[in-house]
Amino acid sequence: MKLRKWIAITTVLAMLGMTGCTPAADSAGKAATPDESPADSGAAAATASEFESLEPVNIEDFMGSPVISDYIPDECNLSGTKEDGSKWKLAWCCADDSDESMAFMTGLMQQAADEYGFELVRYDAQSDPQKQTDHINNAITQGCDAIIVNPVDASALSIPMKKAKDAGLVVINSQNRIADTSGYDCYVGPDDTMAAQQMASVLMEMLPDGGKIVMIDGMMGSTAQINRTAGFRGVMQNYPQYEIVEEQSAQWSTAEAMNIMESYLSKYPEIDAVFSHFDLATLAAIQSTQNVGREDEIMFFSVDGTQGALDEIAKNGCFKSTSMQDFKANTAIQVMAALAYLNGDGDKVDKETVTPNVVITADNAGKFEAGWG
């Protein structure tokens, strides 16, 4: 599918609040309203001095998928049935199944249930923290043995998740970490700070002499936005040859990302690179740049790993790299961690199981299938 047609479709989806962006796991993962201007969406005003100093990473260390056995040892008992032959009962508490990445995870959960032989109870919170709280309470009363929770809101879900753990359920915190570590047995998910650190490192390799950079953020105040900003700025602040001239939030909206990029292009005659917090923003920004014939001047970098992004990066054009969340690996590890705990092998799994994103460039983009987007 041509980029212009693809962007037109995803722009409509974004305006309907249906973008397949991973950060929909946060409560703030709603699209901006169509009449919201870039200024209204909230420019990020933080200065470089506010961020922890970070170093570039070795990109070659992140070009392949996570090895599952590095996180779930082979000796773990992963049986989907109890000693009496009955099935373990696991609940998957999804933040919002209308989000394409979350729907992909739901499908993977069902495949795992079929493979391991456990009973899967599926809940869709539809981005409503209260609904997800009710789902967790239902999982307790329905006699579930474990729950895997992708929190709609990391703060609001801490108490109900702790309640489930206190009730004797194994609790796996998926993707969006809650602050209260006593509310889960194991966290399995990505490191958004490292993801942005990866992209800063790739940018520096591809633009070694420095340059002027603009940023397009996700929803201000969301976990992903905070950490992706911290990771990118934490590296860049150490290298004065790189200047971040402006940063604005697109609220996870593709349409808003296009508006922001159009504003940047009119304000800045020189832009060397764009770092976006989500792939759909990058694809939209590329469209805006193509509309004025400046795509050959600018390099684009982002986070997510949608199939659309992988396809564009494989063309070796202006979209240079993305940090891809490996949903297949993360989902498998989450299920396997729950089964390990249920079968008495939880002590063999790290409580904080953080999986690295895969750095996608033109060199390896054709070797991966995102499964969504």
Tab-separated table of C-alpha atoms in Angstrom:
chain	number	residue	atom	x	y	z
A	1	MET	CA	0.000	0.000	0.000
A	2	LYS	CA	1.404	3.418	-0.927
A	3	LEU	CA	2.382	5.664	1.961
A	4	ARG	CA	-0.060	8.453	1.053
A	5	LYS	CA	-3.029	6.062	0.917
A	6	TRP	CA	-1.900	4.353	4.129
A	7	ILE	CA	-1.604	7.684	5.940
A	8	ALA	CA	-5.047	8.763	4.755
A	9	ILE	CA	-6.570	5.612	6.214
A	10	THR	CA	-4.710	5.795	9.522
A	11	THR	CA	-5.517	9.489	9.883
A	12	VAL	CA	-9.221	8.690	9.769
A	13	LEU	CA	-8.702	5.921	12.325
A	14	ALA	CA	-6.781	8.266	14.585
A	15	MET	CA	-9.578	10.815	14.499
A	16	LEU	CA	-11.955	8.065	15.523
A	17	GLY	CA	-9.698	7.165	18.450
A	18	MET	CA	-8.761	3.748	16.988
A	19	THR	CA	-5.031	4.014	16.381
A	20	GLY	CA	-3.057	0.864	17.019
A	21	CYS	CA	-0.506	2.595	19.190
A	22	THR	CA	0.986	0.638	22.039
A	23	PRO	CA	0.690	3.430	24.617
A	24	ALA	CA	-3.098	3.038	24.580
A	25	ALA	CA	-2.348	1.005	27.689
A	26	ASP	CA	-2.208	4.352	29.487
A	27	SER	CA	-5.407	6.077	30.491
A	28	ALA	CA	-4.360	9.050	28.399
A	29	GLY	CA	-4.248	7.087	25.169
A	30	LYS	CA	-7.127	8.941	23.518
A	31	ALA	CA	-6.937	10.764	20.222
A	32	ALA	CA	-7.027	14.545	20.236
A	33	THR	CA	-10.181	16.163	18.949
A	34	PRO	CA	-9.983	17.194	15.275
A	35	ASP	CA	-10.115	20.923	15.996
A	36	GLU	CA	-7.311	20.820	18.555
A	37	SER	CA	-4.300	22.845	17.416
A	38	PRO	CA	-0.665	21.909	18.132
A	39	ALA	CA	-0.514	24.669	20.694
A	40	ASP	CA	-3.604	23.307	22.427
A	41	SER	CA	-2.092	19.839	22.639
A	42	GLY	CA	0.571	21.061	25.030
A	43	ALA	CA	4.168	21.846	24.113
A	44	ALA	CA	6.696	20.106	26.325
A	45	ALA	CA	8.548	22.774	28.266
A	46	ALA	CA	11.040	20.656	30.208
A	47	THR	CA	14.685	21.598	29.823
A	48	ALA	CA	17.582	19.208	29.293
A	49	SER	CA	18.889	19.756	32.825
A	50	GLU	CA	15.765	18.066	34.217
A	51	PHE	CA	16.699	14.685	32.725
A	52	GLU	CA	19.020	12.002	34.025
A	53	SER	CA	22.214	11.811	32.000
A	54	LEU	CA	22.278	8.713	29.777
A	55	GLU	CA	24.858	7.301	27.405
A	56	PRO	CA	24.316	6.009	23.875
A	57	VAL	CA	23.882	2.241	23.592
A	58	ASN	CA	25.499	-0.255	21.257
A	59	ILE	CA	22.883	-0.691	18.546
A	60	GLU	CA	24.240	-4.094	17.514
A	61	ASP	CA	23.129	-5.467	20.892
A	62	PHE	CA	19.466	-4.805	20.027
A	63	MET	CA	19.034	-6.019	16.455
A	64	GLY	CA	17.410	-9.359	17.326
A	65	SER	CA	14.322	-10.542	19.211
A	66	PRO	CA	14.500	-11.261	22.966
A	67	VAL	CA	15.370	-14.887	23.707
A	68	ILE	CA	12.493	-16.163	25.845
A	69	SER	CA	14.633	-18.693	27.714
A	70	ASP	CA	16.710	-15.773	29.024
A	71	TYR	CA	13.632	-14.721	31.022
A	72	ILE	CA	11.800	-18.003	31.641
A	73	PRO	CA	14.337	-20.756	32.418
A	74	ASP	CA	13.809	-24.045	30.607
A	75	GLU	CA	13.434	-25.916	33.908
A	76	CYS	CA	10.259	-23.990	34.844
A	77	ASN	CA	7.095	-26.066	35.074
A	78	LEU	CA	4.720	-24.451	32.553
A	79	SER	CA	1.844	-26.896	32.758
A	80	GLY	CA	-1.585	-25.451	32.005
A	81	THR	CA	-3.224	-27.994	34.302
A	82	LYS	CA	-3.148	-28.635	38.036
A	83	GLU	CA	-1.962	-31.861	39.638
A	84	ASP	CA	-5.560	-33.099	39.746
A	85	GLY	CA	-5.864	-32.636	35.988
A	86	SER	CA	-8.162	-29.613	36.086
A	87	LYS	CA	-7.198	-26.498	34.147
A	88	TRP	CA	-5.566	-23.429	35.623
A	89	LYS	CA	-7.853	-20.440	35.121
A	90	LEU	CA	-6.104	-17.292	33.877
A	91	ALA	CA	-7.725	-13.907	33.299
A	92	TRP	CA	-6.405	-11.485	30.675
A	93	CYS	CA	-7.399	-7.958	31.675
A	94	CYS	CA	-6.830	-5.961	28.510
A	95	ALA	CA	-6.770	-2.178	28.575
A	96	ASP	CA	-8.584	-1.711	25.281
A	97	ASP	CA	-9.143	-4.324	22.590
A	98	SER	CA	-10.008	-1.638	20.045
A	99	ASP	CA	-6.307	-0.786	20.080
A	100	GLU	CA	-4.724	-2.918	17.368
A	101	SER	CA	-1.654	-3.842	19.402
A	102	MET	CA	-3.806	-4.931	22.350
A	103	ALA	CA	-6.096	-6.947	20.096
A	104	PHE	CA	-2.981	-8.656	18.756
A	105	MET	CA	-1.956	-9.538	22.310
A	106	THR	CA	-5.449	-10.913	23.016
A	107	GLY	CA	-5.117	-13.232	20.052
A	108	LEU	CA	-1.712	-14.365	21.271
A	109	MET	CA	-3.155	-15.043	24.739
A	110	GLN	CA	-5.795	-17.318	23.236
A	111	GLN	CA	-3.154	-19.168	21.206
A	112	ALA	CA	-1.166	-19.696	24.406
A	113	ALA	CA	-4.258	-21.060	26.185
A	114	ASP	CA	-4.737	-23.549	23.374
A	115	GLU	CA	-1.074	-24.522	23.456
A	116	TYR	CA	-0.651	-24.931	27.217
A	117	GLY	CA	-4.153	-26.133	28.013
A	118	PHE	CA	-5.284	-23.532	30.560
A	119	GLU	CA	-8.653	-21.774	30.630
A	120	LEU	CA	-8.509	-18.140	29.501
A	121	VAL	CA	-11.034	-15.549	30.705
A	122	ARG	CA	-10.881	-12.397	28.594
A	123	TYR	CA	-11.815	-8.891	29.733
A	124	ASP	CA	-11.791	-5.655	27.727
A	125	ALA	CA	-11.720	-2.474	29.820
A	126	GLN	CA	-12.277	-0.186	26.818
A	127	SER	CA	-9.860	2.341	28.364
A	128	ASP	CA	-12.047	2.688	31.471
A	129	PRO	CA	-10.146	2.306	34.791
A	130	GLN	CA	-13.356	1.623	36.727
A	131	LYS	CA	-14.394	-1.067	34.284
A	132	GLN	CA	-10.983	-2.691	34.636
A	133	THR	CA	-11.262	-2.524	38.425
A	134	ASP	CA	-14.593	-4.352	38.135
A	135	HIS	CA	-12.963	-6.941	35.874
A	136	ILE	CA	-10.253	-7.652	38.438
A	137	ASN	CA	-12.889	-8.049	41.156
A	138	ASN	CA	-14.809	-10.402	38.857
A	139	ALA	CA	-11.691	-12.467	38.288
A	140	ILE	CA	-11.355	-12.869	42.047
A	141	THR	CA	-14.983	-13.897	42.590
A	142	GLN	CA	-14.965	-16.231	39.581
A	143	GLY	CA	-12.102	-18.211	41.074
A	144	CYS	CA	-9.351	-17.295	38.634
A	145	ASP	CA	-5.944	-18.564	39.663
A	146	ALA	CA	-3.965	-15.798	37.976
A	147	ILE	CA	-4.538	-12.500	36.189
A	148	ILE	CA	-2.430	-10.709	33.607
A	149	VAL	CA	-3.286	-7.024	33.779
A	150	ASN	CA	-2.403	-4.390	31.202
A	151	PRO	CA	-3.405	-1.379	33.347
A	152	VAL	CA	-5.513	1.346	31.787
A	153	ASP	CA	-4.156	3.695	34.450
A	154	ALA	CA	-1.008	2.792	36.350
A	155	SER	CA	-2.120	4.715	39.457
A	156	ALA	CA	-5.788	3.751	39.567
A	157	LEU	CA	-5.156	0.025	39.150
A	158	SER	CA	-2.577	-0.399	41.919
A	159	ILE	CA	-5.170	-0.993	44.646
A	160	PRO	CA	-7.350	-3.554	42.809
A	161	MET	CA	-4.266	-5.431	41.600
A	162	LYS	CA	-2.966	-5.565	45.179
A	163	LYS	CA	-6.380	-6.812	46.277
A	164	ALA	CA	-6.155	-9.663	43.779
A	165	LYS	CA	-2.663	-10.565	44.953
A	166	ASP	CA	-3.777	-10.505	48.597
A	167	ALA	CA	-6.670	-12.787	47.615
A	168	GLY	CA	-4.143	-15.381	46.499
A	169	LEU	CA	-4.132	-14.838	42.741
A	170	VAL	CA	-0.873	-14.688	40.822
A	171	VAL	CA	-0.733	-11.167	39.369
A	172	ILE	CA	1.324	-10.389	36.275
A	173	ASN	CA	1.670	-6.688	35.480
A	174	SER	CA	1.737	-6.371	31.677
A	175	GLN	CA	3.345	-3.583	29.613
A	176	ASN	CA	2.430	-0.533	31.728
A	177	ARG	CA	4.050	-0.813	35.146
A	178	ILE	CA	2.118	0.246	38.255
A	179	ALA	CA	4.013	2.177	40.926
A	180	ASP	CA	3.226	-0.150	43.843
A	181	THR	CA	5.459	-3.186	43.378
A	182	SER	CA	3.526	-5.027	46.102
A	183	GLY	CA	0.559	-5.131	43.719
A	184	TYR	CA	2.048	-7.748	41.409
A	185	ASP	CA	4.139	-10.892	41.491
A	186	CYS	CA	5.948	-10.097	38.257
A	187	TYR	CA	6.162	-7.241	35.770
A	188	VAL	CA	6.775	-8.169	32.135
A	189	GLY	CA	7.048	-5.424	29.544
A	190	PRO	CA	9.199	-2.948	27.677
A	191	ASP	CA	11.538	-0.248	28.884
A	192	ASP	CA	10.362	2.954	27.187
A	193	THR	CA	13.357	4.912	28.436
A	194	MET	CA	15.711	2.429	26.790
A	195	ALA	CA	13.602	2.484	23.606
A	196	ALA	CA	14.156	6.214	23.226
A	197	GLN	CA	17.797	5.824	24.267
A	198	GLN	CA	18.135	3.368	21.371
A	199	MET	CA	16.688	5.876	18.917
A	200	ALA	CA	18.971	8.636	20.162
A	201	SER	CA	21.897	6.294	19.577
A	202	VAL	CA	20.817	5.387	16.035
A	203	LEU	CA	20.253	9.051	15.219
A	204	MET	CA	23.755	9.907	16.397
A	205	GLU	CA	25.241	7.165	14.231
A	206	MET	CA	23.351	8.354	11.156
A	207	LEU	CA	23.843	12.060	11.838
A	208	PRO	CA	27.345	12.101	13.377
A	209	ASP	CA	28.040	15.809	12.850
A	210	GLY	CA	25.007	16.921	14.835
A	211	GLY	CA	21.929	18.783	13.725
A	212	LYS	CA	18.589	20.343	14.577
A	213	ILE	CA	15.908	18.001	15.920
A	214	VAL	CA	12.187	18.326	16.560
A	215	MET	CA	10.095	15.931	18.638
A	216	ILE	CA	6.486	14.732	18.450
A	217	ASP	CA	5.338	13.297	21.771
A	218	GLY	CA	2.523	11.041	22.885
A	219	MET	CA	-0.021	12.109	25.497
A	220	MET	CA	1.601	14.490	27.974
A	221	GLY	CA	1.930	12.920	31.406
A	222	SER	CA	1.410	9.343	30.257
A	223	THR	CA	4.005	6.781	31.317
A	224	ALA	CA	5.216	6.232	27.761
A	225	GLN	CA	5.511	9.962	27.030
A	226	ILE	CA	7.489	10.664	30.180
A	227	ASN	CA	9.910	7.788	29.705
A	228	ARG	CA	10.407	8.210	25.960
A	229	THR	CA	11.185	11.883	26.437
A	230	ALA	CA	13.568	11.099	29.295
A	231	GLY	CA	15.406	8.459	27.292
A	232	PHE	CA	15.906	10.607	24.219
A	233	ARG	CA	16.744	13.871	25.965
A	234	GLY	CA	18.867	12.076	28.539
A	235	VAL	CA	21.297	11.108	25.787
A	236	MET	CA	21.056	14.212	23.633
A	237	GLN	CA	21.704	16.683	26.438
A	238	ASN	CA	25.297	15.415	26.640
A	239	TYR	CA	26.086	16.334	23.041
A	240	PRO	CA	25.762	20.086	22.281
A	241	GLN	CA	26.081	19.549	18.528
A	242	TYR	CA	22.505	18.224	18.648
A	243	GLU	CA	19.854	20.863	19.283
A	244	ILE	CA	16.255	19.930	20.105
A	245	VAL	CA	14.560	23.052	18.814
A	246	GLU	CA	10.987	22.162	19.782
A	247	GLU	CA	8.870	19.380	21.304
A	248	GLN	CA	5.069	19.113	21.181
A	249	SER	CA	2.493	16.492	22.105
A	250	ALA	CA	0.306	14.867	19.443
A	251	GLN	CA	-1.835	13.134	22.097
A	252	TRP	CA	-1.343	9.777	20.260
A	253	SER	CA	-3.289	11.323	17.350
A	254	THR	CA	-2.061	10.895	13.777
A	255	ALA	CA	-4.015	13.943	12.630
A	256	GLU	CA	-2.432	16.053	15.364
A	257	ALA	CA	1.025	14.770	14.421
A	258	MET	CA	0.458	16.008	10.864
A	259	ASN	CA	-0.566	19.434	12.193
A	260	ILE	CA	2.506	19.642	14.402
A	261	MET	CA	4.874	18.654	11.605
A	262	GLU	CA	3.311	21.211	9.275
A	263	SER	CA	3.924	23.831	11.965
A	264	TYR	CA	7.543	22.754	12.376
A	265	LEU	CA	8.144	22.886	8.627
A	266	SER	CA	6.780	26.427	8.388
A	267	LYS	CA	8.774	27.640	11.404
A	268	TYR	CA	12.142	25.991	10.809
A	269	PRO	CA	13.963	26.186	7.473
A	270	GLU	CA	16.476	23.673	8.831
A	271	ILE	CA	15.350	20.380	10.384
A	272	ASP	CA	17.739	17.450	10.268
A	273	ALA	CA	15.801	14.830	12.253
A	274	VAL	CA	12.430	14.098	13.822
A	275	PHE	CA	11.947	11.830	16.832
A	276	SER	CA	8.333	10.724	17.371
A	277	HIS	CA	6.969	8.749	20.300
A	278	PHE	CA	4.863	6.528	18.029
A	279	ASP	CA	5.157	5.190	14.494
A	280	LEU	CA	1.861	6.568	13.221
A	281	ALA	CA	3.075	10.060	14.109
A	282	THR	CA	6.230	9.443	12.106
A	283	LEU	CA	4.322	8.223	9.063
A	284	ALA	CA	2.034	11.255	9.303
A	285	ALA	CA	5.005	13.602	9.682
A	286	ILE	CA	6.631	12.068	6.599
A	287	GLN	CA	3.419	12.753	4.667
A	288	SER	CA	3.507	16.397	5.772
A	289	THR	CA	7.139	16.629	4.703
A	290	GLN	CA	6.423	15.064	1.313
A	291	ASN	CA	3.672	17.606	0.743
A	292	VAL	CA	6.270	20.394	0.698
A	293	GLY	CA	9.070	18.410	-0.940
A	294	ARG	CA	11.429	18.333	2.054
A	295	GLU	CA	11.504	14.587	2.769
A	296	ASP	CA	15.049	14.248	1.407
A	297	GLU	CA	16.333	16.751	3.998
A	298	ILE	CA	15.072	15.012	7.140
A	299	MET	CA	15.646	11.695	8.938
A	300	PHE	CA	12.820	10.147	10.973
A	301	PHE	CA	13.040	7.958	14.100
A	302	SER	CA	10.336	6.616	16.426
A	303	VAL	CA	9.065	3.932	18.806
A	304	ASP	CA	6.474	1.132	18.424
A	305	GLY	CA	7.309	-1.240	15.581
A	306	THR	CA	4.102	-1.307	13.534
A	307	GLN	CA	4.101	-3.254	10.278
A	308	GLY	CA	3.614	-0.025	8.358
A	309	ALA	CA	6.772	1.384	9.922
A	310	LEU	CA	8.777	-1.763	9.189
A	311	ASP	CA	7.676	-1.677	5.555
A	312	GLU	CA	8.727	1.964	5.161
A	313	ILE	CA	12.067	1.498	6.900
A	314	ALA	CA	12.839	-1.463	4.635
A	315	LYS	CA	12.717	0.956	1.656
A	316	ASN	CA	15.771	2.767	3.073
A	317	GLY	CA	14.178	6.177	2.621
A	318	CYS	CA	13.765	8.991	5.129
A	319	PHE	CA	12.212	6.740	7.824
A	320	LYS	CA	15.452	5.439	9.270
A	321	SER	CA	14.615	3.493	12.418
A	322	THR	CA	12.076	2.512	15.039
A	323	SER	CA	12.359	0.774	18.405
A	324	MET	CA	10.014	-2.211	18.091
A	325	GLN	CA	8.187	-3.733	21.024
A	326	ASP	CA	8.197	-7.492	20.478
A	327	PHE	CA	4.598	-8.281	21.442
A	328	LYS	CA	4.995	-11.960	20.600
A	329	ALA	CA	7.896	-12.351	23.027
A	330	ASN	CA	6.316	-10.194	25.743
A	331	THR	CA	2.993	-12.023	25.614
A	332	ALA	CA	4.678	-15.412	25.705
A	333	ILE	CA	6.805	-14.389	28.692
A	334	GLN	CA	3.767	-13.007	30.551
A	335	VAL	CA	1.831	-16.248	30.120
A	336	MET	CA	4.822	-18.406	30.954
A	337	ALA	CA	5.582	-16.332	34.061
A	338	ALA	CA	2.003	-16.817	35.288
A	339	LEU	CA	2.238	-20.587	34.746
A	340	ALA	CA	5.642	-20.771	36.412
A	341	TYR	CA	4.239	-19.048	39.509
A	342	LEU	CA	1.152	-21.266	39.543
A	343	ASN	CA	3.280	-24.403	39.300
A	344	GLY	CA	5.656	-23.390	42.095
A	345	ASP	CA	8.529	-22.048	39.991
A	346	GLY	CA	7.955	-18.339	40.484
A	347	ASP	CA	11.265	-18.009	42.294
A	348	LYS	CA	13.017	-18.782	38.990
A	349	VAL	CA	11.507	-15.710	37.300
A	350	ASP	CA	12.728	-12.156	37.949
A	351	LYS	CA	10.070	-9.960	39.547
A	352	GLU	CA	11.048	-7.123	37.204
A	353	THR	CA	11.258	-8.774	33.781
A	354	VAL	CA	12.040	-5.962	31.383
A	355	THR	CA	12.428	-7.014	27.754
A	356	PRO	CA	14.495	-4.944	25.318
A	357	ASN	CA	12.925	-3.483	22.205
A	358	VAL	CA	14.360	-4.454	18.832
A	359	VAL	CA	16.134	-1.706	16.890
A	360	ILE	CA	14.759	-1.778	13.358
A	361	THR	CA	16.755	-0.276	10.495
A	362	ALA	CA	16.868	-0.947	6.771
A	363	ASP	CA	19.368	-3.722	7.530
A	364	ASN	CA	16.902	-5.914	9.458
A	365	ALA	CA	13.396	-4.521	8.785
A	366	GLY	CA	12.622	-7.270	6.267
A	367	LYS	CA	13.429	-9.992	8.823
A	368	PHE	CA	10.557	-9.099	11.202
A	369	GLU	CA	6.775	-9.193	11.122
A	370	ALA	CA	5.133	-6.917	13.653
A	371	GLY	CA	1.808	-8.744	13.615
A	372	TRP	CA	-0.136	-5.482	13.856
A	373	GLY	CA	-0.267	-2.045	12.288
